[in-house]
Amino acid sequence: MGALGLMAMDVPEEYKGAGLDYLAYSIAVEEISRGCASTGVIMSVNNSLYLGPILKFGSEEQKHQWIAPFTSGDKIGCFALSEPGNMNVNIPGLMAENNFPL
């Protein structure tokens, strides 16, 4: 999907994205999801939930460092989500060597 430009549809070409608009992105997600909903979700998460915030809020240095590996499909962006009642939401923070492992 990365080689087809589907993993970074609305990312500007200067960051190795496809540079397309949101209409093209919406149509592509719909068509991919028609064949396989899970693949559509992977594409959507990478485009919107991972790359979107970096494009909007990241510095130029962060954009150049963190966008390119995810536009090619070599890496896939993700996010963490929990729902009340489905898991322990009172997980204690564990400090280990100056970081918090998830």
Short mmCIF file of C-alpha atoms in Angstrom, two decimals:
data_model
loop_
_atom_site.label_atom_id
_atom_site.label_comp_id
_atom_site.label_asym_id
_atom_site.label_seq_id
_atom_site.Cartn_x
_atom_site.Cartn_y
_atom_site.Cartn_z
CA MET A 1 0.00 0.00 0.00
CA GLY A 2 2.92 2.32 0.62
CA ALA A 3 4.19 1.95 -2.95
CA LEU A 4 0.74 3.00 -4.18
CA GLY A 5 0.76 6.12 -1.99
CA LEU A 6 -2.13 4.90 0.15
CA MET A 7 -0.31 5.20 3.47
CA ALA A 8 0.24 8.96 3.17
CA MET A 9 -2.48 10.25 0.90
CA ASP A 10 -2.86 13.77 2.28
CA VAL A 11 0.81 14.20 3.19
CA PRO A 12 2.47 16.85 0.99
CA GLU A 13 4.89 15.62 -1.65
CA GLU A 14 7.76 17.44 0.09
CA TYR A 15 7.46 14.84 2.89
CA LYS A 16 7.18 11.95 0.38
CA GLY A 17 3.40 11.75 0.54
CA ALA A 18 0.86 11.58 -2.28
CA GLY A 19 -0.29 15.19 -1.77
CA LEU A 20 -3.96 14.39 -2.42
CA ASP A 21 -7.04 16.02 -0.90
CA TYR A 22 -9.44 14.58 1.69
CA LEU A 23 -12.04 13.64 -0.92
CA ALA A 24 -9.55 11.34 -2.66
CA TYR A 25 -8.51 9.97 0.74
CA SER A 26 -12.13 9.26 1.73
CA ILE A 27 -12.87 7.48 -1.54
CA ALA A 28 -9.70 5.39 -1.25
CA VAL A 29 -10.47 4.32 2.34
CA GLU A 30 -14.02 3.42 1.31
CA GLU A 31 -12.87 1.32 -1.64
CA ILE A 32 -10.09 -0.44 0.30
CA SER A 33 -12.52 -1.14 3.16
CA ARG A 34 -15.03 -2.60 0.72
CA GLY A 35 -12.50 -5.37 0.05
CA CYS A 36 -11.08 -5.67 3.58
CA ALA A 37 -12.25 -3.52 6.49
CA SER A 38 -9.13 -4.26 8.55
CA THR A 39 -6.87 -3.00 5.79
CA GLY A 40 -8.97 0.16 5.54
CA VAL A 41 -8.51 0.72 9.28
CA ILE A 42 -4.73 0.26 9.01
CA MET A 43 -4.65 2.80 6.19
CA SER A 44 -6.89 5.22 8.08
CA VAL A 45 -4.92 5.00 11.33
CA ASN A 46 -1.62 5.61 9.55
CA ASN A 47 -2.99 8.56 7.54
CA SER A 48 -5.15 10.27 10.15
CA LEU A 49 -4.18 9.25 13.67
CA TYR A 50 -0.43 8.94 13.20
CA LEU A 51 0.60 11.26 10.37
CA GLY A 52 -2.14 13.87 10.89
CA PRO A 53 -0.97 15.20 14.28
CA ILE A 54 2.67 15.23 13.20
CA LEU A 55 1.78 17.25 10.10
CA LYS A 56 -0.34 19.68 12.07
CA PHE A 57 1.70 20.13 15.23
CA GLY A 58 5.21 18.82 14.50
CA SER A 59 8.26 20.97 13.89
CA GLU A 60 9.96 20.78 10.49
CA GLU A 61 12.67 18.61 12.02
CA GLN A 62 10.07 16.20 13.46
CA LYS A 63 8.19 16.07 10.16
CA HIS A 64 11.29 15.14 8.21
CA GLN A 65 12.36 12.57 10.82
CA TRP A 66 9.04 10.87 11.60
CA ILE A 67 6.97 11.04 8.42
CA ALA A 68 9.09 9.48 5.65
CA PRO A 69 9.37 5.94 7.12
CA PHE A 70 5.58 5.85 7.45
CA THR A 71 4.77 7.09 3.94
CA SER A 72 6.57 4.20 2.25
CA GLY A 73 4.78 1.54 4.28
CA ASP A 74 8.05 0.33 5.81
CA LYS A 75 6.55 1.27 9.17
CA ILE A 76 2.90 1.57 10.17
CA GLY A 77 1.62 4.15 12.65
CA CYS A 78 -0.57 3.09 15.56
CA PHE A 79 -2.25 4.37 18.70
CA ALA A 80 -3.24 3.01 22.10
CA LEU A 81 -6.90 2.84 23.08
CA SER A 82 -8.82 1.40 25.99
CA GLU A 83 -12.50 1.19 26.83
CA PRO A 84 -13.96 1.33 30.35
CA GLY A 85 -14.91 -2.13 31.58
CA ASN A 86 -12.76 -3.99 29.05
CA MET A 87 -9.45 -3.70 30.81
CA ASN A 88 -7.88 -2.34 33.96
CA VAL A 89 -7.87 1.44 33.50
CA ASN A 90 -6.10 1.89 36.85
CA ILE A 91 -2.75 0.67 35.57
CA PRO A 92 0.05 2.18 37.66
CA GLY A 93 2.84 4.07 35.93
CA LEU A 94 6.05 2.09 35.96
CA MET A 95 9.23 4.15 35.82
CA ALA A 96 12.16 2.32 34.23
CA GLU A 97 15.38 4.04 33.19
CA ASN A 98 13.82 7.49 32.75
CA ASN A 99 10.81 6.34 30.71
CA PHE A 100 7.37 4.85 31.16
CA PRO A 101 6.96 1.51 29.32
CA LEU A 102 3.49 0.76 27.99
#
